[in-house]
Amino acid sequence: MIVYQLGCPQGHFFEGWFASAEACERQAGTGSLTCPTCASAEVRKLPSAPHVHTSVPPSAPQAANGEAGRRNALEALRKFVLENTENVGRRFPEVARRIHYKEEDARGIRGHVTPEEAAELREEGVETLSLPADFLATEKVH
């Protein structure tokens, strides 16, 4: 198998796995190789680093400062979310849909949804990220 980094003119990047270089060229030539995000058939190979197999697997990176490092990372994430999103509260499903359907300008939002509302949003293709309810509390993460 050969793995290629691929991209389309809209700036989407993705990986393609092929039996051979010829198989990649053949699929690209027939238009059957398309971008998974926008379906553009104008796909090109991009430079990519080779996959190097070594006899010794690399060791897993150690977490910086252990527990303190995790706390600091969570606090930084919490701060980023609070500073870069608008709290729309219980109106989250309504506002998320308006943004998704381009009825409002795109922006980061946060709020509350029921499990049923979250499922409906997913079915409509509205991308969301669930966080624990107390994650954005104003006190520090412990």
mmCIF file of C-alpha atoms in Angstrom:
data_model
loop_
_atom_site.group_PDB
_atom_site.id
_atom_site.type_symbol
_atom_site.label_atom_id
_atom_site.label_comp_id
_atom_site.label_asym_id
_atom_site.label_seq_id
_atom_site.Cartn_x
_atom_site.Cartn_y
_atom_site.Cartn_z
ATOM 1 C CA MET A 1 0.000 0.000 0.000
ATOM 2 C CA ILE A 2 1.085 3.557 -0.729
ATOM 3 C CA VAL A 3 -0.223 6.468 1.332
ATOM 4 C CA TYR A 4 -0.416 9.902 -0.309
ATOM 5 C CA GLN A 5 -1.316 13.289 1.112
ATOM 6 C CA LEU A 6 -3.943 14.751 -1.216
ATOM 7 C CA GLY A 7 -5.643 18.114 -1.540
ATOM 8 C CA CYS A 8 -8.238 19.976 -3.576
ATOM 9 C CA PRO A 9 -8.381 23.599 -4.832
ATOM 10 C CA GLN A 10 -10.726 24.534 -1.947
ATOM 11 C CA GLY A 11 -7.910 23.865 0.530
ATOM 12 C CA HIS A 12 -9.149 20.557 1.939
ATOM 13 C CA PHE A 13 -6.432 18.027 2.790
ATOM 14 C CA PHE A 14 -6.846 14.290 3.201
ATOM 15 C CA GLU A 15 -5.006 10.995 2.986
ATOM 16 C CA GLY A 16 -5.411 8.392 0.260
ATOM 17 C CA TRP A 17 -4.313 4.743 0.381
ATOM 18 C CA PHE A 18 -3.587 3.037 -2.937
ATOM 19 C CA ALA A 19 -2.312 -0.341 -4.110
ATOM 20 C CA SER A 20 0.273 1.423 -6.292
ATOM 21 C CA ALA A 21 1.224 4.801 -7.747
ATOM 22 C CA GLU A 22 -0.472 3.715 -10.974
ATOM 23 C CA ALA A 23 -3.711 2.990 -9.107
ATOM 24 C CA CYS A 24 -3.682 6.537 -7.733
ATOM 25 C CA GLU A 25 -3.095 8.032 -11.188
ATOM 26 C CA ARG A 26 -5.781 5.819 -12.730
ATOM 27 C CA GLN A 27 -8.394 6.851 -10.143
ATOM 28 C CA ALA A 28 -7.470 10.521 -10.503
ATOM 29 C CA GLY A 29 -7.655 10.248 -14.310
ATOM 30 C CA THR A 30 -11.140 8.725 -14.302
ATOM 31 C CA GLY A 31 -12.560 11.256 -11.829
ATOM 32 C CA SER A 32 -13.302 8.590 -9.231
ATOM 33 C CA LEU A 33 -10.838 10.197 -6.789
ATOM 34 C CA THR A 34 -12.714 13.050 -5.101
ATOM 35 C CA CYS A 35 -12.345 15.259 -2.044
ATOM 36 C CA PRO A 36 -14.353 13.759 0.862
ATOM 37 C CA THR A 37 -15.276 17.252 2.092
ATOM 38 C CA CYS A 38 -16.476 19.034 -1.062
ATOM 39 C CA ALA A 39 -16.540 16.230 -3.695
ATOM 40 C CA SER A 40 -14.181 18.123 -6.032
ATOM 41 C CA ALA A 41 -12.570 15.829 -8.606
ATOM 42 C CA GLU A 42 -9.627 18.250 -8.940
ATOM 43 C CA VAL A 43 -7.448 16.317 -6.505
ATOM 44 C CA ARG A 44 -3.664 16.603 -6.473
ATOM 45 C CA LYS A 45 -0.877 14.793 -4.644
ATOM 46 C CA LEU A 46 0.907 16.894 -2.037
ATOM 47 C CA PRO A 47 4.406 16.514 -0.651
ATOM 48 C CA SER A 48 4.429 14.185 2.331
ATOM 49 C CA ALA A 49 6.977 12.666 4.656
ATOM 50 C CA PRO A 50 7.787 9.019 4.056
ATOM 51 C CA HIS A 51 6.673 6.427 6.566
ATOM 52 C CA VAL A 52 9.807 4.985 8.141
ATOM 53 C CA HIS A 53 9.587 1.645 9.900
ATOM 54 C CA THR A 54 12.104 1.124 12.678
ATOM 55 C CA SER A 55 12.890 -1.967 14.674
ATOM 56 C CA VAL A 56 12.257 -0.167 17.976
ATOM 57 C CA PRO A 57 8.929 1.619 18.402
ATOM 58 C CA PRO A 58 9.266 5.184 19.677
ATOM 59 C CA SER A 59 8.420 5.691 23.316
ATOM 60 C CA ALA A 60 5.226 7.530 24.145
ATOM 61 C CA PRO A 61 5.800 11.193 24.978
ATOM 62 C CA GLN A 62 5.547 11.946 28.672
ATOM 63 C CA ALA A 63 2.953 14.441 29.856
ATOM 64 C CA ALA A 64 4.552 17.737 30.787
ATOM 65 C CA ASN A 65 4.691 18.026 34.567
ATOM 66 C CA GLY A 66 2.278 15.120 35.103
ATOM 67 C CA GLU A 67 -0.939 16.116 36.880
ATOM 68 C CA ALA A 68 0.032 19.793 37.059
ATOM 69 C CA GLY A 69 0.574 19.827 33.292
ATOM 70 C CA ARG A 70 -2.869 18.317 32.693
ATOM 71 C CA ARG A 71 -4.500 20.873 35.006
ATOM 72 C CA ASN A 72 -2.724 23.727 33.233
ATOM 73 C CA ALA A 73 -3.746 22.396 29.811
ATOM 74 C CA LEU A 74 -7.392 22.060 30.881
ATOM 75 C CA GLU A 75 -7.353 25.568 32.347
ATOM 76 C CA ALA A 76 -5.902 26.952 29.100
ATOM 77 C CA LEU A 77 -8.594 25.150 27.085
ATOM 78 C CA ARG A 78 -11.359 26.424 29.385
ATOM 79 C CA LYS A 79 -10.038 29.991 29.104
ATOM 80 C CA PHE A 80 -9.810 29.720 25.298
ATOM 81 C CA VAL A 81 -13.406 28.479 25.000
ATOM 82 C CA LEU A 82 -14.730 31.226 27.291
ATOM 83 C CA GLU A 83 -12.825 33.976 25.452
ATOM 84 C CA ASN A 84 -13.596 32.786 21.912
ATOM 85 C CA THR A 85 -17.244 31.729 22.047
ATOM 86 C CA GLU A 86 -20.559 33.417 22.731
ATOM 87 C CA ASN A 87 -22.821 31.899 25.381
ATOM 88 C CA VAL A 88 -26.237 31.477 23.750
ATOM 89 C CA GLY A 89 -27.580 29.293 26.572
ATOM 90 C CA ARG A 90 -30.691 27.252 25.798
ATOM 91 C CA ARG A 91 -30.939 28.890 22.359
ATOM 92 C CA PHE A 92 -27.937 26.788 21.247
ATOM 93 C CA PRO A 93 -29.844 24.477 18.839
ATOM 94 C CA GLU A 94 -31.610 27.417 17.177
ATOM 95 C CA VAL A 95 -28.456 29.550 16.824
ATOM 96 C CA ALA A 96 -26.319 26.586 15.704
ATOM 97 C CA ARG A 97 -28.810 25.814 12.926
ATOM 98 C CA ARG A 98 -28.911 29.455 11.774
ATOM 99 C CA ILE A 99 -25.111 29.504 11.576
ATOM 100 C CA HIS A 100 -25.025 26.106 9.831
ATOM 101 C CA TYR A 101 -27.555 27.219 7.220
ATOM 102 C CA LYS A 102 -25.690 30.550 6.800
ATOM 103 C CA GLU A 103 -28.586 32.627 8.125
ATOM 104 C CA GLU A 104 -26.113 34.175 10.604
ATOM 105 C CA ASP A 105 -22.391 34.892 10.448
ATOM 106 C CA ALA A 106 -20.161 32.002 11.475
ATOM 107 C CA ARG A 107 -18.795 32.295 15.000
ATOM 108 C CA GLY A 108 -18.001 30.146 17.987
ATOM 109 C CA ILE A 109 -20.960 29.557 20.279
ATOM 110 C CA ARG A 110 -21.596 27.583 23.429
ATOM 111 C CA GLY A 111 -24.770 26.674 25.270
ATOM 112 C CA HIS A 112 -26.993 23.846 26.420
ATOM 113 C CA VAL A 113 -28.833 21.110 24.522
ATOM 114 C CA THR A 114 -30.767 18.041 25.533
ATOM 115 C CA PRO A 115 -29.528 14.663 24.268
ATOM 116 C CA GLU A 116 -32.446 14.664 21.819
ATOM 117 C CA GLU A 117 -31.519 18.119 20.476
ATOM 118 C CA ALA A 118 -27.882 17.037 20.106
ATOM 119 C CA ALA A 119 -28.979 13.981 18.097
ATOM 120 C CA GLU A 120 -31.168 16.148 15.836
ATOM 121 C CA LEU A 121 -28.279 18.549 15.210
ATOM 122 C CA ARG A 122 -25.986 15.635 14.285
ATOM 123 C CA GLU A 123 -28.616 14.267 11.875
ATOM 124 C CA GLU A 124 -28.728 17.679 10.163
ATOM 125 C CA GLY A 125 -24.939 17.749 9.829
ATOM 126 C CA VAL A 126 -24.431 20.480 12.428
ATOM 127 C CA GLU A 127 -21.057 19.822 14.048
ATOM 128 C CA THR A 128 -20.935 20.234 17.823
ATOM 129 C CA LEU A 129 -18.640 19.296 20.674
ATOM 130 C CA SER A 130 -20.010 18.197 24.033
ATOM 131 C CA LEU A 131 -18.192 19.249 27.185
ATOM 132 C CA PRO A 132 -18.917 18.295 30.795
ATOM 133 C CA ALA A 133 -21.488 20.675 32.295
ATOM 134 C CA ASP A 134 -19.077 22.021 34.913
ATOM 135 C CA PHE A 135 -16.094 22.399 32.552
ATOM 136 C CA LEU A 136 -16.757 26.081 31.886
ATOM 137 C CA ALA A 137 -17.469 26.992 35.511
ATOM 138 C CA THR A 138 -15.726 30.227 36.488
ATOM 139 C CA GLU A 139 -13.625 28.641 39.214
ATOM 140 C CA LYS A 140 -10.322 26.981 38.318
ATOM 141 C CA VAL A 141 -10.277 23.389 37.087
ATOM 142 C CA HIS A 142 -9.086 21.051 39.888
#
